[in-house]
mmCIF file of C-alpha atoms in Angstrom:
data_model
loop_
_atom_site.group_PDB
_atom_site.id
_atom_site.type_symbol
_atom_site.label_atom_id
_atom_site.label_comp_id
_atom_site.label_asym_id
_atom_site.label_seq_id
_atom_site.Cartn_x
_atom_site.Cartn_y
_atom_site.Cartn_z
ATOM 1 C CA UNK A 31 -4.932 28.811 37.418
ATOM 2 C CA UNK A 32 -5.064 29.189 41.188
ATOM 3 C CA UNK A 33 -6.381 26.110 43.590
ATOM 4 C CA UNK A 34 -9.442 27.595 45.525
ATOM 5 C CA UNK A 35 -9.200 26.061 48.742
ATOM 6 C CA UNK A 36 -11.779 23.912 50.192
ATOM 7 C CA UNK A 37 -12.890 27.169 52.606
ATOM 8 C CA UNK A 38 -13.489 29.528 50.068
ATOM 9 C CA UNK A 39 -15.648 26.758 48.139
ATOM 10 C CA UNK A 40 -17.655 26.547 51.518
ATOM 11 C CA UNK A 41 -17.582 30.415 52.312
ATOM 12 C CA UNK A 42 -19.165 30.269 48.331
ATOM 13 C CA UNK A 43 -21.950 27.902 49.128
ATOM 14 C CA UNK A 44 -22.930 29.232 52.114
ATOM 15 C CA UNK A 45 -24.012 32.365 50.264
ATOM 16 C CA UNK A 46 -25.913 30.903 47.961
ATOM 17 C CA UNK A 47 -27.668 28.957 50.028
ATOM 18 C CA UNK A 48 -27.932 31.989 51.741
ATOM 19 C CA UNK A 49 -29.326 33.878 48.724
ATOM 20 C CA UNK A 50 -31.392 31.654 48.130
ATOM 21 C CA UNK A 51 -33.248 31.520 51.143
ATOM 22 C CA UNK A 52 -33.558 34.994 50.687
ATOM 23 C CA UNK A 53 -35.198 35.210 47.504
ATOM 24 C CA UNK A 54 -37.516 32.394 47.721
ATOM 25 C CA UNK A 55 -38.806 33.807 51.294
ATOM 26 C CA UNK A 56 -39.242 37.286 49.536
ATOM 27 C CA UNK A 57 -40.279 36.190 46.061
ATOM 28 C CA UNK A 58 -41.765 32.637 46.341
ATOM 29 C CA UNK A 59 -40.064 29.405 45.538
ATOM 30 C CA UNK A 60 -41.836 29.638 41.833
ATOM 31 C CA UNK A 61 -40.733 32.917 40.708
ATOM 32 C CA UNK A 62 -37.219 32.989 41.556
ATOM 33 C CA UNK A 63 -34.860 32.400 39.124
ATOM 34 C CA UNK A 64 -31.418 31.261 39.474
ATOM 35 C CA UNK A 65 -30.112 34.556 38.063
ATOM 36 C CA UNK A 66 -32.151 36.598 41.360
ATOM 37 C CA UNK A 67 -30.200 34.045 43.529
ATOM 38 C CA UNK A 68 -26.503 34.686 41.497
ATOM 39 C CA UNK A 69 -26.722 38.069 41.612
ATOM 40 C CA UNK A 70 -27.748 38.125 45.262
ATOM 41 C CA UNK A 71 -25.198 35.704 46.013
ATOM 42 C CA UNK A 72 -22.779 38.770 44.031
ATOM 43 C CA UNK A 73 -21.383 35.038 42.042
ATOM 44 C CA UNK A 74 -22.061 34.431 38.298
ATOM 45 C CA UNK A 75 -24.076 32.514 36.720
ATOM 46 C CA UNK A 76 -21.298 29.676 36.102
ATOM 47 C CA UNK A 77 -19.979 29.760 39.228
ATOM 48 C CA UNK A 78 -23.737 29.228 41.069
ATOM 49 C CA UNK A 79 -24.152 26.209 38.514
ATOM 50 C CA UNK A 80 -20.847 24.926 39.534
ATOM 51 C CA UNK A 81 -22.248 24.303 43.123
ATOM 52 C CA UNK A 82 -26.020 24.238 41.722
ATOM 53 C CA UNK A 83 -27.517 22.732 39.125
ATOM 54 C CA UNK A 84 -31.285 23.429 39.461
ATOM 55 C CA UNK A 85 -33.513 25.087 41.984
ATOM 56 C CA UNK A 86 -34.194 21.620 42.981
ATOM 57 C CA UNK A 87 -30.808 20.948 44.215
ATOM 58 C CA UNK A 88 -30.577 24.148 46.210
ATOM 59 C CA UNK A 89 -33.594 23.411 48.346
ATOM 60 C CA UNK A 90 -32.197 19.851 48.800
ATOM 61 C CA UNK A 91 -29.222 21.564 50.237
ATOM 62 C CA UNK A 92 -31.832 23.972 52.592
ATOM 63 C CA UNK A 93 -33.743 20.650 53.703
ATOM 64 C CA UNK A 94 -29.800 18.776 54.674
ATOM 65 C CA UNK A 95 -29.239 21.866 56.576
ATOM 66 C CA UNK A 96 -32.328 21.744 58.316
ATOM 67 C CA UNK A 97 -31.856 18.219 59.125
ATOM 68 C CA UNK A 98 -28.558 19.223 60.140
ATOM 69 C CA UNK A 99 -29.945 21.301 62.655
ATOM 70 C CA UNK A 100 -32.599 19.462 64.125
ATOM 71 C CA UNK A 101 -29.876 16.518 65.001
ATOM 72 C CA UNK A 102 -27.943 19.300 66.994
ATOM 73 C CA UNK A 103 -31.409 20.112 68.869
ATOM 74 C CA UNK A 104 -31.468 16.852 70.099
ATOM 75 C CA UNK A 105 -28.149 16.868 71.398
ATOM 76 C CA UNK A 106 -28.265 16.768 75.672
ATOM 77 C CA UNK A 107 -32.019 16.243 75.177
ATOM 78 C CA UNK A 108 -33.683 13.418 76.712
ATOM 79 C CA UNK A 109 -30.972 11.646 78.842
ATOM 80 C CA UNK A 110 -33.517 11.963 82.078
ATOM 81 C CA UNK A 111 -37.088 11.019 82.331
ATOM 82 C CA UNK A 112 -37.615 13.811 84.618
ATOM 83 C CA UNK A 113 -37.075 16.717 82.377
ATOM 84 C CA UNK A 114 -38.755 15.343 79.315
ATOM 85 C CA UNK A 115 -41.267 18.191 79.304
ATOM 86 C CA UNK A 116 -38.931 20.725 79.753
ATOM 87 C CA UNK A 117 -36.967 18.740 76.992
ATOM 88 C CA UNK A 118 -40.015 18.730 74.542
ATOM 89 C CA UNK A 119 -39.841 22.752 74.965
ATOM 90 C CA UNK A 120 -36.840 23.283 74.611
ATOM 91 C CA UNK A 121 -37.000 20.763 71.289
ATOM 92 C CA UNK A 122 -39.714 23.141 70.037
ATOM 93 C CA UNK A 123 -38.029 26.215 70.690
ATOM 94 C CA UNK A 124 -34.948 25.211 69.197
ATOM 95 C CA UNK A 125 -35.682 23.957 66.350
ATOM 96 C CA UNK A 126 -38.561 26.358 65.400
ATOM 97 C CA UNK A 127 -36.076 29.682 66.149
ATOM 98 C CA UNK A 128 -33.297 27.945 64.049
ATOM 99 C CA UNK A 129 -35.743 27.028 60.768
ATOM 100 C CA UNK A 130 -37.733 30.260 60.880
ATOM 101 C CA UNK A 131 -36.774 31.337 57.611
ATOM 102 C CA UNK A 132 -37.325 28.354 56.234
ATOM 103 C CA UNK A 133 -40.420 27.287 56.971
ATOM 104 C CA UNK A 134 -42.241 29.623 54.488
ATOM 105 C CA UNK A 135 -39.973 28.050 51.957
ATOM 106 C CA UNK A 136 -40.803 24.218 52.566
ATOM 107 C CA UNK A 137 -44.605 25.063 53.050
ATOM 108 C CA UNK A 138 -44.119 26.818 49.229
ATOM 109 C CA UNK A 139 -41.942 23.863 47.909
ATOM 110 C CA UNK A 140 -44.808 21.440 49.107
ATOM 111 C CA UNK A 141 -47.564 23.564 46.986
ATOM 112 C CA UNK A 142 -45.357 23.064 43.952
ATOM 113 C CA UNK A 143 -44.325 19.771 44.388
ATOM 114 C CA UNK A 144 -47.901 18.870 43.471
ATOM 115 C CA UNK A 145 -46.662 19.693 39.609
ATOM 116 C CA UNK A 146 -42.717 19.122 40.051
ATOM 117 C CA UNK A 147 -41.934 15.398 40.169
ATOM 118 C CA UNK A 148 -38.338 16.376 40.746
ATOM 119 C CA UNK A 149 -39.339 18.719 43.983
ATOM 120 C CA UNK A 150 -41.631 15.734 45.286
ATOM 121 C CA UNK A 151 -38.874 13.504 45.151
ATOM 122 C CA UNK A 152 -36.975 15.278 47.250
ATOM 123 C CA UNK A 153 -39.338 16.452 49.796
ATOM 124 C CA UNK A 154 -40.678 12.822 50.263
ATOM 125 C CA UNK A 155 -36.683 11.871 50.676
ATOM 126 C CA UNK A 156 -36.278 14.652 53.138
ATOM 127 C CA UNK A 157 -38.940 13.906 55.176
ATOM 128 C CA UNK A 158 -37.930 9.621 55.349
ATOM 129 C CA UNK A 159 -34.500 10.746 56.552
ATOM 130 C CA UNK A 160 -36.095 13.447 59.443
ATOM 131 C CA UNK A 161 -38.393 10.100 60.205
ATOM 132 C CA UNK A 162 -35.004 7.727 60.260
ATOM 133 C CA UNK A 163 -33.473 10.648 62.361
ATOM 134 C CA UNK A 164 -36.130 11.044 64.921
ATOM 135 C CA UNK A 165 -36.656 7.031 65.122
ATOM 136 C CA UNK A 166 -33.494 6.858 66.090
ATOM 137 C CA UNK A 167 -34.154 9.110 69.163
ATOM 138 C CA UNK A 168 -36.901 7.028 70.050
ATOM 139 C CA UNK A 169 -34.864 4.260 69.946
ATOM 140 C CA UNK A 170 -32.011 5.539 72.723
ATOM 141 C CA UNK A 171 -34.526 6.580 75.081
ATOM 142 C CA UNK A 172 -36.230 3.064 74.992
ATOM 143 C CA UNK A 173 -32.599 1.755 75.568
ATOM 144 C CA UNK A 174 -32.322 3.991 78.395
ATOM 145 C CA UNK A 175 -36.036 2.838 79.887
ATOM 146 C CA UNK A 176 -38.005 5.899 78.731
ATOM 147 C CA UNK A 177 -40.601 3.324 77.166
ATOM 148 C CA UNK A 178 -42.243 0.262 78.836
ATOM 149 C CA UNK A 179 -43.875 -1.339 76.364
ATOM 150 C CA UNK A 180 -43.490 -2.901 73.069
ATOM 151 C CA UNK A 181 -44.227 -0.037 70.731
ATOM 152 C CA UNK A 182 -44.034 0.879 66.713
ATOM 153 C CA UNK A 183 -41.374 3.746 66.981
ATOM 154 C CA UNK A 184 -41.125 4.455 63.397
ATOM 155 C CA UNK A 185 -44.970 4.928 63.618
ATOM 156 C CA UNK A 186 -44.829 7.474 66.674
ATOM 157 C CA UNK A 187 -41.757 8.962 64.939
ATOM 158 C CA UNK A 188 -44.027 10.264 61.548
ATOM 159 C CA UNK A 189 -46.819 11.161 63.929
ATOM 160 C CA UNK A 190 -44.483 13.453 65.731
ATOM 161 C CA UNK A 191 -42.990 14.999 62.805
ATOM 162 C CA UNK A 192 -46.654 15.547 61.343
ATOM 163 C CA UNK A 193 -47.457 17.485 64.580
ATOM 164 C CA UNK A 194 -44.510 19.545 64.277
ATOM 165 C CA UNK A 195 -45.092 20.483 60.664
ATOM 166 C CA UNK A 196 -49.100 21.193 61.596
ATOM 167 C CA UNK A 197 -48.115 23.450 64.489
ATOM 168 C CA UNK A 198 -45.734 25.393 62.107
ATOM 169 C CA UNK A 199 -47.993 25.846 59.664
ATOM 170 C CA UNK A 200 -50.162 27.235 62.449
ATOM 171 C CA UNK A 201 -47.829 29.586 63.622
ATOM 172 C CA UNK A 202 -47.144 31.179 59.896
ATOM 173 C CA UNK A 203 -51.078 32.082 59.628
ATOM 174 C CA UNK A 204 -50.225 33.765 63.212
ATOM 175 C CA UNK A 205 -51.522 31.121 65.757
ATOM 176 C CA UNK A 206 -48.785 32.443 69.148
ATOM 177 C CA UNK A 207 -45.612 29.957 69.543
ATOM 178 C CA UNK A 208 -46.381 29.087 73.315
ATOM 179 C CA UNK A 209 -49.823 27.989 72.610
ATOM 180 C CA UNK A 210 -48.503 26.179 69.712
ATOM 181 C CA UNK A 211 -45.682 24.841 72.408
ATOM 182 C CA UNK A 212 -48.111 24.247 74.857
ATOM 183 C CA UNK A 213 -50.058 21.764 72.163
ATOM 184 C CA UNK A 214 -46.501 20.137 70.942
ATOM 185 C CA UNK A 215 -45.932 19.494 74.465
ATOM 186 C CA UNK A 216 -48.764 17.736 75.958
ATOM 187 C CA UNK A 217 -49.685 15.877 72.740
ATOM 188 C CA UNK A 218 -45.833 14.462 73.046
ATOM 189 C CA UNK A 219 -46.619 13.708 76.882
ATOM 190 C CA UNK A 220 -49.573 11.896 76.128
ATOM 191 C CA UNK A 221 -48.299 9.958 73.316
ATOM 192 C CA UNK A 222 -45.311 9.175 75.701
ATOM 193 C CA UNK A 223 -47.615 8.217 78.755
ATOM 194 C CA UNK A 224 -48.934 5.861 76.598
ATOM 195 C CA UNK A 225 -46.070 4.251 75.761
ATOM 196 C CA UNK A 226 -45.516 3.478 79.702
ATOM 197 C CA UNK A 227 -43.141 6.543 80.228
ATOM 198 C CA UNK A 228 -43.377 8.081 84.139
ATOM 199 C CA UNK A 229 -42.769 11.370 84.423
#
């Protein structure tokens, strides 16, 4: 039997992941079966359960990719006090434009987490490591004298992420991205000008 090489097993799980993000933003987390997401994938059954086991595990994978993707957004952001607003913006923009077709998915995941244990699990996981992730953040700026004073990071780090997910929430019942911006931004800026940051 032929080795499959370690490309082709990516190439594979890309488009699942792919098809999966398109079935669950067209059908609803709930309703989807695995068999929509294998035949939109054009794999079989098998092969999606060799990469998949559950539903579960293929919006883990969506929520590491995420995560994935908001640790490249902060890349070259917030080196320089002076262009932390422009920074925050450029955060929001980033990071909202990347998850876009996501965000439906995690807002529909949350509704059924309230009866899937498993789902909960995984969200409340999720969500700790984003917290870790942006704590860390937090952290290099105070090294590099963004903050003056002695502050709770990990605190400021959950508030921040529970603004984000508000505002997107907002903007999927149609509130406009730059007011939704606009409110990311100066919220951040205040919570920052408390902290003893000069702008």
């Amino acid at each position: 039997m032929p080795k499959v090489s370690a490309e082709h097993k990516t190439q594979v799980k890309e488009a699942i992941m792919k098809a999966a993000i398109k079935n669950f933003s067209k059908t609803g987390y709930a309703p989807t079966k695995m068999d929509d997401i294998a035949k939109s994938a054009n794999v079989s059954k098998g092969t999606l359960y060799l990469y998949f086991d559950s539903k579960e595990s293929l919006f883990e994978s969506i929520c590491k990719q995420n995560q994935q993707i908001l640790t490249e957004n902060e890349m070259n952001l917030f080196a320089t006090k002076s262009r932390i607003r422009s920074d925050l913006g450029d955060f929001y923009d980033n990071f909202t434009k990347a998850v876009k077709d996501t965000q439906k998915i995690r807002i529909e995941a949350l509704a059924e987490s309230v009866h899937n244990p498993k789902l909960r699990k995984i969200i409340h996981k999720n969500r700790k490591e984003i917290e870790t992730n942006v704590e860390t953040l937090f952290y290099s700026m105070k090294k590099n004298g963004f903050f003056s004073k002695n502050i709770e990071l990990s605190s400021i780090a959950s508030g921040a992420i529970g603004l984000f997910d508000g505002l997107v929430v907002s903007e999927l019942v149609g509130v406009n991205h730059s007011e939704n911006k606009s409110a990311w931004i100066d919220t951040m800026m205040a919570i920052f000008e408390g902290t003893g940051i000069k702008k």
